XYZ file of C-alpha atoms in Angstrom:
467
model
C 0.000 0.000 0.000
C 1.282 3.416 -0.926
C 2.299 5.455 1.779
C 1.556 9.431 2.066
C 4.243 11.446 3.843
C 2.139 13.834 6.850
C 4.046 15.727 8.825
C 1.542 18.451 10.143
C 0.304 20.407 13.654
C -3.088 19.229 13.656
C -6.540 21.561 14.774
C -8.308 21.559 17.852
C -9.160 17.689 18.423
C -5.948 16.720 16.543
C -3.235 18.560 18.281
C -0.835 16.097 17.647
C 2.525 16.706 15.724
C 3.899 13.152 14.883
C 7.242 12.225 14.283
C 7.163 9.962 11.666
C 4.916 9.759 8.474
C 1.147 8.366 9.343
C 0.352 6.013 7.251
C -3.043 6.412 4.172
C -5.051 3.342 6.069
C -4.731 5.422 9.826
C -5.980 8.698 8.251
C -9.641 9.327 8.613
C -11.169 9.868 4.971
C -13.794 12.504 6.401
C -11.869 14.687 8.024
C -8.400 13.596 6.352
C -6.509 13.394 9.920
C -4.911 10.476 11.821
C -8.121 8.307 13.188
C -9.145 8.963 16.422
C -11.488 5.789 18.069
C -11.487 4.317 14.569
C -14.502 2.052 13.069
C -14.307 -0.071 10.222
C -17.493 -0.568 7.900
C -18.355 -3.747 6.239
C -17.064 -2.254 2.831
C -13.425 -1.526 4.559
C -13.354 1.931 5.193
C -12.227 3.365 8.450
C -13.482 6.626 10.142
C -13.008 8.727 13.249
C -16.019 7.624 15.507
C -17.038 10.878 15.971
C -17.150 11.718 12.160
C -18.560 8.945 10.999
C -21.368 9.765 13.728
C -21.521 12.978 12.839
C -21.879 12.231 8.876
C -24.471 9.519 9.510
C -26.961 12.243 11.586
C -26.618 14.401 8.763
C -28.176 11.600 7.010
C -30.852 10.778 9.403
C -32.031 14.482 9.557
C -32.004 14.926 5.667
C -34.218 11.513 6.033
C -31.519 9.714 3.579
C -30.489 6.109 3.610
C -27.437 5.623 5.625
C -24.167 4.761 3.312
C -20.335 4.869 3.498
C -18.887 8.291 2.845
C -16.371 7.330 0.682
C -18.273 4.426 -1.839
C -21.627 5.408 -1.064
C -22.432 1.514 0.081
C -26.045 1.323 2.083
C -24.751 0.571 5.281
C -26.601 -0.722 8.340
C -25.424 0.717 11.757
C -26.298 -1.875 13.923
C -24.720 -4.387 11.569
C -22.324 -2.923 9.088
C -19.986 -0.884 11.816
C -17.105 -2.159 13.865
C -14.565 -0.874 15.967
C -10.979 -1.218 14.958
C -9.188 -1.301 18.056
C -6.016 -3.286 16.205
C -5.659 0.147 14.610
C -6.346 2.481 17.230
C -3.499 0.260 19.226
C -1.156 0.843 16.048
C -2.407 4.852 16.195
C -1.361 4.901 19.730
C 1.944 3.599 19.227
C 2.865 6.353 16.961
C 5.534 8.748 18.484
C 4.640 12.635 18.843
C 5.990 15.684 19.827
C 4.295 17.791 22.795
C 2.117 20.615 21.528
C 3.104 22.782 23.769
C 5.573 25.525 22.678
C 9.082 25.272 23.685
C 8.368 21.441 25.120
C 10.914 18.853 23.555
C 9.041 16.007 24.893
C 8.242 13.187 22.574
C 6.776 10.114 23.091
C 3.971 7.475 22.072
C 0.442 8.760 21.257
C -0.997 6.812 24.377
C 1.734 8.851 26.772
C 0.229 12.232 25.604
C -2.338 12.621 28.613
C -0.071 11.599 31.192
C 2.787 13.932 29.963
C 0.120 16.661 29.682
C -0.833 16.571 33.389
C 2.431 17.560 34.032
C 3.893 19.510 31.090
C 5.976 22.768 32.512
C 4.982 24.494 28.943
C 1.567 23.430 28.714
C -1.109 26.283 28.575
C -3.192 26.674 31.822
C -5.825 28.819 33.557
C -5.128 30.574 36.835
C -6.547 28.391 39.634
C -7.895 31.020 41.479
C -11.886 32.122 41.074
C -12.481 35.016 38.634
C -8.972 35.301 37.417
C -8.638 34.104 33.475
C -5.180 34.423 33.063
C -3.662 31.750 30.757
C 0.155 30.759 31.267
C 2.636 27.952 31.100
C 2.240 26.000 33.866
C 5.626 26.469 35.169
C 5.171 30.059 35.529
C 1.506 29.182 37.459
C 3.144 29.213 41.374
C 5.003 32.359 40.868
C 1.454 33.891 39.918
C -0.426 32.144 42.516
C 2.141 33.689 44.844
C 2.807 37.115 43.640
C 1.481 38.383 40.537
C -2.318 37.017 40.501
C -4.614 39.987 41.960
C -7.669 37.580 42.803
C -5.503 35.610 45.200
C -6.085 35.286 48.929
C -4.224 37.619 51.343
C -5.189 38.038 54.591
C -5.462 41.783 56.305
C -2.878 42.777 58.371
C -4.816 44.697 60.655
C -8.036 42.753 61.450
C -6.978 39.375 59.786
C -9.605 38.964 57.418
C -9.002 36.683 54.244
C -10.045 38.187 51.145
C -8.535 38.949 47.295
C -5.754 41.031 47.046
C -7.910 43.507 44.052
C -10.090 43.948 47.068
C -7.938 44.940 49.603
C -8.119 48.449 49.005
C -11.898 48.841 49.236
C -11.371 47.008 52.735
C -8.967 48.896 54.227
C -11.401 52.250 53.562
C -13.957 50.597 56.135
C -11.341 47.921 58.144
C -12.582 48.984 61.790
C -8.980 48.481 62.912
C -7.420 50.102 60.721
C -5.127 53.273 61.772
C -6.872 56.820 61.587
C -6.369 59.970 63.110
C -8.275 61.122 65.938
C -11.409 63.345 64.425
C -10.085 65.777 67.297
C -6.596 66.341 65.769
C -5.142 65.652 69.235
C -2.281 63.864 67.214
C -3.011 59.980 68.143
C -3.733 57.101 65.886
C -6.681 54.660 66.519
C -8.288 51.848 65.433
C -11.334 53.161 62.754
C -13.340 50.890 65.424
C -12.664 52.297 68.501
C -12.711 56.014 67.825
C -16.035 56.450 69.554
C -14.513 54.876 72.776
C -11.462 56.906 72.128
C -13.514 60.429 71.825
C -16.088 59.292 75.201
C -13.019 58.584 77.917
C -9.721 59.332 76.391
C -9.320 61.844 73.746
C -7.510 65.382 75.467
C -9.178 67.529 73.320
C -12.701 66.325 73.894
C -14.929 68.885 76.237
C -16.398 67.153 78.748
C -18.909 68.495 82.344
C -17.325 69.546 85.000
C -17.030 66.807 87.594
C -19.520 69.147 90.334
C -22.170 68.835 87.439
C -24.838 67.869 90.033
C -23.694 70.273 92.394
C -24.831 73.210 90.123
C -21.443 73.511 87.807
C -22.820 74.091 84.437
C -19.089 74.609 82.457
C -17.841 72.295 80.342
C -13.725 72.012 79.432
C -11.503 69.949 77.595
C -9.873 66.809 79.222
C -6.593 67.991 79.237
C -7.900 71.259 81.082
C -9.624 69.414 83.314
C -7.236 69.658 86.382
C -6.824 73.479 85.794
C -10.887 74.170 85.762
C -11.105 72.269 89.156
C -8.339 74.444 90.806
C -9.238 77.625 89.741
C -12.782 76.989 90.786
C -12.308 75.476 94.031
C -14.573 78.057 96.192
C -17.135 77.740 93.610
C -17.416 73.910 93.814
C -17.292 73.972 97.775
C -20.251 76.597 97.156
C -22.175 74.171 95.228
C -21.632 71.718 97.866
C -22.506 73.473 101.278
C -25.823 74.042 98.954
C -26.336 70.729 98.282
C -25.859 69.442 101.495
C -28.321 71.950 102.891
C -30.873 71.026 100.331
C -30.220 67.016 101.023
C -30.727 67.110 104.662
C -34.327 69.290 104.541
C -35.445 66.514 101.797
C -34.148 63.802 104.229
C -36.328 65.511 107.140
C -38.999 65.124 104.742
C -38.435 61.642 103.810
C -38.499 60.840 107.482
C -41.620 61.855 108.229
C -43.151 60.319 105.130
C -41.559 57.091 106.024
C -43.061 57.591 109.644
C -46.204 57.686 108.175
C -46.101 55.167 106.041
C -44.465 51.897 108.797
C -47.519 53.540 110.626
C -49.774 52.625 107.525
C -48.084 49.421 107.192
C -48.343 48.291 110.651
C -52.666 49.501 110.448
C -52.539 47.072 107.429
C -50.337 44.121 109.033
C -53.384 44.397 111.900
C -55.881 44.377 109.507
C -54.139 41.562 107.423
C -53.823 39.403 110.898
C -57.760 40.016 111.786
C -58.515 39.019 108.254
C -56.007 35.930 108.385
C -57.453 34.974 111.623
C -61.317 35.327 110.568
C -60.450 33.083 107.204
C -59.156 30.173 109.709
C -61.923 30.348 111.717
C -64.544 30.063 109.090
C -62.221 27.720 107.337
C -61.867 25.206 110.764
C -66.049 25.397 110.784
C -66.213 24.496 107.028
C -63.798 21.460 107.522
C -65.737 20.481 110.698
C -68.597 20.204 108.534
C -67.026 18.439 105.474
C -65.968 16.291 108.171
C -69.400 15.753 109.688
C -71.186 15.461 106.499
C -68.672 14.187 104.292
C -65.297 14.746 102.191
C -66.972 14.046 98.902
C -70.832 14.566 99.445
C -72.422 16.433 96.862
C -76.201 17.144 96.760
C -78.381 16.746 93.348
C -80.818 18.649 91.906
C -83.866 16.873 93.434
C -83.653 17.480 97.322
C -83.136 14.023 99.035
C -80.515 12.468 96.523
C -76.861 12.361 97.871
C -74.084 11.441 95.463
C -70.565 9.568 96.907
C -67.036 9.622 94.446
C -64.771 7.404 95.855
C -60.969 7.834 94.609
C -59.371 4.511 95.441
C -55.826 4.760 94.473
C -52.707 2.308 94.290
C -55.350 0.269 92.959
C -53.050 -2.779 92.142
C -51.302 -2.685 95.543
C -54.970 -2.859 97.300
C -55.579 -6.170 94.747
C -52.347 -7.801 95.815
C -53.144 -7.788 99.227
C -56.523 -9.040 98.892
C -55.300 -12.166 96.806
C -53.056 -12.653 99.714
C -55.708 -12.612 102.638
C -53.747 -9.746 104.052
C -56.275 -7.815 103.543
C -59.707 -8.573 101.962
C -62.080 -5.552 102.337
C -61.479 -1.902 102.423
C -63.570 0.696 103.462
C -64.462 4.728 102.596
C -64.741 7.596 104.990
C -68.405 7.765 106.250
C -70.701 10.298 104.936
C -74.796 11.758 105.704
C -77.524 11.758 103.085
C -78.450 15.366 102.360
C -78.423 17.283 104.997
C -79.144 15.914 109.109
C -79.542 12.226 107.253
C -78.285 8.413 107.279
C -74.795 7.877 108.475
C -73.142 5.573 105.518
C -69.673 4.336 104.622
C -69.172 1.988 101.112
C -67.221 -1.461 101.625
C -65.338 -2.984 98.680
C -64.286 -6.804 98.903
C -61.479 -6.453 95.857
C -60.797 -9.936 95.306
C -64.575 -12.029 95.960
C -64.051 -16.300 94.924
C -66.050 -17.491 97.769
C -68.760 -20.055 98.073
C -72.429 -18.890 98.744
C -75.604 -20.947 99.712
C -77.524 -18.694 97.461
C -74.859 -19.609 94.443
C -75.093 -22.693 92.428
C -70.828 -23.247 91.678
C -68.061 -21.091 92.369
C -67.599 -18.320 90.661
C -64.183 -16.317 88.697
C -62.934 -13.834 91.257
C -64.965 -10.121 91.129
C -65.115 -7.196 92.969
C -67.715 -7.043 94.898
C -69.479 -3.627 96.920
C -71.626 -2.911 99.466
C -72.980 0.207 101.474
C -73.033 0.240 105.287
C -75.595 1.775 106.932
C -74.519 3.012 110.272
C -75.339 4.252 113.303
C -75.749 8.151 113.348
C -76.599 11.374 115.247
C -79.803 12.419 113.612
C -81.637 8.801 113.431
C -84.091 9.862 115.911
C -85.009 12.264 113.499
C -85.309 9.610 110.327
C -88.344 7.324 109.130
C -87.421 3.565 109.353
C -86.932 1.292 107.619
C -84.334 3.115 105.543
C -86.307 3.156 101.829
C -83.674 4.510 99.562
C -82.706 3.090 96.330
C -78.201 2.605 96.511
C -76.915 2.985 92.673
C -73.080 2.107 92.301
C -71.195 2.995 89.449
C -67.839 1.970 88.332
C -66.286 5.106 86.186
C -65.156 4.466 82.894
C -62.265 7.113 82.735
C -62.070 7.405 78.939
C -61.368 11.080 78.091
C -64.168 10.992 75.738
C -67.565 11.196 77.543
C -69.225 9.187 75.130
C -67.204 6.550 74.307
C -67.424 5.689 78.422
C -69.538 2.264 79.467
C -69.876 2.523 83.237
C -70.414 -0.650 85.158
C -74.011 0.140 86.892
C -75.671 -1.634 89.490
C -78.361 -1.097 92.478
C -80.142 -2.366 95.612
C -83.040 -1.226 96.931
C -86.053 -2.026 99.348
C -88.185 -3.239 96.708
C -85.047 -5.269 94.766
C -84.035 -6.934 97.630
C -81.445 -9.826 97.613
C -80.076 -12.889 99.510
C -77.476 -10.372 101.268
C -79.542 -7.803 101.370
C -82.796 -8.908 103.885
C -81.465 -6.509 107.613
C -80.086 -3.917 105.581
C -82.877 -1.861 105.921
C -83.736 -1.881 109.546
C -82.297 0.900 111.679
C -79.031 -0.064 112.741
C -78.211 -0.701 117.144
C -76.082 2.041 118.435
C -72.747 -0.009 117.894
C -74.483 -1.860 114.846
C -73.894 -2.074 111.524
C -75.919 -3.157 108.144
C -74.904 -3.927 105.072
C -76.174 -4.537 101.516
C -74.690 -4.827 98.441
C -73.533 -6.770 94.689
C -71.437 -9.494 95.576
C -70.608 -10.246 91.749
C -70.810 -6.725 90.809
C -67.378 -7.296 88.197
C -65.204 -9.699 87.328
C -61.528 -9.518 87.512
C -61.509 -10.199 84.147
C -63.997 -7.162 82.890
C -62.559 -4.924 85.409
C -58.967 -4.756 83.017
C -60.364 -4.256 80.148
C -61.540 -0.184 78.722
C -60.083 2.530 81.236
C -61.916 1.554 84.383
C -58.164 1.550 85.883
C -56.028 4.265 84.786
C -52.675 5.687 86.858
C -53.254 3.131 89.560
C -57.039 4.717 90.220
C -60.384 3.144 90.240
C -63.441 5.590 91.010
C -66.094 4.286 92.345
C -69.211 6.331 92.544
C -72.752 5.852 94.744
C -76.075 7.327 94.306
C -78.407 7.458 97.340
C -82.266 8.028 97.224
C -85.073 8.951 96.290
C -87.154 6.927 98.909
C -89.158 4.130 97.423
């Protein structure tokens, strides 16, 4: 095959100046330069990749039938085009000369990026932001260092980093940078501190006299300060010997008004105590009677009908010891129905698995409740038998009122059970009866909703109306 002598600095893309002469079957025969990535086509042509792609979408957007640029062959691209790597190793192998001026490196083709990355000649951009200088790369430190004006320096006054084009601009506001006082009294300070400097040092700055509250009304410069206070000595102890006067009449005055006001205070520390002492009185009578009639009582709507809320905490505590026999019932504070009525208290058994003539087979363990009608101060005063219908609830402490299913449950006179026949005969005077709902809930139903929540169970009991 004949061989064409090349011997030429190529463009952009081809910036290769080989040694030797390249021969016809490595030049590309679109753009007439040594292949770069060559492909071979089915008809034996080869092609830079990136020509040949470039010549075929020319093709495809003109909406012609792809063929080979040199014999006009159809060609199929899936089918018809290969890569030529045997040549492109036989490219690379070629020996070239660095493109960069004044370089006398030579080498293989494959070598080129590797000797580029660290080419002394080779053209490159400052690395600092916004500067576009261009220079050989062996002349790039002594830029970075001293010659580039968008490199980093770092003010020598405050010690802020910014570029050295900028420096300037800086030093016309750097607040420690040097200035002369705005006084002309000859000192340099920091732009910063001249306010500080002018308020408690500056000589030249006038500033009150010193007897300013004593009635003094001239003001000097520092530096004459010393000299105003001498020459107006007599003046000052004038000033003074007024002021002193004038203090001690409105310290008379402040006497007396402070007289009259620990007299004031002590009136209202009397009335305070009278007041304090009334308040514990009334409040002693009100306990007495919260006492007498009840903690909890409340009184509804229809006269007659008591309600009871029993707050039974460490709930689970109270259960343990009932499982262990320690102990098995637990009792509320009494209370009176309404007002000068029954005496009652409420009984809880917590843990209730015992056998009962009246039940047919031993039952799960429940909680069972009762109300104990004792003996009181005003049963003289009551009809007997006691007729009023007992309601106990068992709070369902969901927040929402709605979504709440209280356990409900009653005894009365006409509903009368098996444990239930004395309750309603007046009780002796160191008597007690007692009625209640042995099975009133099962262990079981009791842990299930919110009818225990924090440790707390509330049990509440309605009392009355007669029947």
């Amino acid at each position: 095959m004949a061989e064409a002598q090349r011997n030429m600095q190529l463009p952009s893309g081809h910036d290769d100046e080989f040694l030797y002469a390249v021969e016809d079957d490595f030049i590309c025969l679109i753009c007439h330069l040594p292949l770069k990535e060559p492909v071979l086509t089915r008809c034996g042509h080869r092609f830079c990749d990136a020509c040949l792609e470039e010549y075929l979408r020319r093709q495809e957007v003109q909406n012609q039938p792809y063929t080979c640029p040199a014999d006009r062959e159809r060609l199929d691209r899936d089918k018809d085009l290969f890569p030529d790597n045997a040549t492109g190793r036989k490219i690379l192998s070629l020996v070239i000369k660095c493109p960069s001026v004044g370089c006398s490196w030579t080498g293989e083709l494959r070598s080129k990026k590797v000797h580029l990355e660290t080419c002394p000649f080779k053209l490159i951009s400052c690395a600092n932001e916004n500067c576009h200088m261009i220079m050989e790369r062996k002349a790039l430190e002594q830029h970075l260092t001293n010659a580039c004006e968008w490199r980093i320096i770092e003010c020598e006054y405050c010690k802020q980093l910014l570029p050295k084009c900028h420096l300037q601009d800086h030093l016309e506001s750097c607040s420690k940078f040097p200035v002369p006082c705005p006084n002309s009294c000859h000192e340099s300070i920091n732009r910063g501190m001249i306010p500080n400097h002018i308020e408690d040092h500056c000589p030249l700055t006038s500033v009150p006299c010193p007897y300013a509250q004593m009635g003094c009304i001239e003001k000097v410069k520092r530096k004459n300060l010393d000299l105003h206070l001498q020459k107006a000595m007599r003046e000052h102890l004038n000033f003074a010997c007024d002021k002193l006067n004038s203090t001690q009449v409105q310290l008379g005055e402040t006497r007396v008004q402070l007289n009259e006001t620990q007299a004031e205070l002590k009136l209202m520390k009397d009335q305070v105590r009278e007041t304090q002492d009334t308040t514990r009185n009334l409040v002693e009578k009100l306990d007495m009677l919260q006492r007498h009639f009840g903690l909890k009582l409340s009184t509804d709507k229809e006269e007659g009908n008591t309600r009871y809320v029993w707050k039974i905490d460490k709930f689970s505590d109270i259960l343990r010891q009932a499982k262990a026999g320690e102990k098995e019932t637990i009792e509320s504070d009494p209370f009176y129905t309404a007002c000068y009525g029954y005496k009652l208290k409420v009984s809880v058994i917590p843990h209730f698995a015992g056998y009962f003539t009246h039940l047919p087979s031993r039952r799960s363990p429940h909680l069972s409740v009762a109300i104990v009608l004792m003996a009181g101060e005003y049963d003289n005063m009551l009809p007997w038998p006691f007729r009023k219908k007992i309601t106990f609830t068992l709070i369902d402490q969901h927040e929402d009122l709605k979504q709440r299913n209280n356990v409900v449950d009653y005894i009365s006179a006409r509903r009368q059970g098996p444990f239930n026949n004395l309750f309603w005969k007046r009780p002796g005077q160191a008597s007690l009866c007692q009625g209640g709902i042995p099975l009133f809930i099962s262990h079981k139903v009791l842990q299930t909703r919110r009818y225990i929540v924090n440790d707390t169970v509330f049990l509440q009991v309605d009392v009355g109306p007669d029947e």
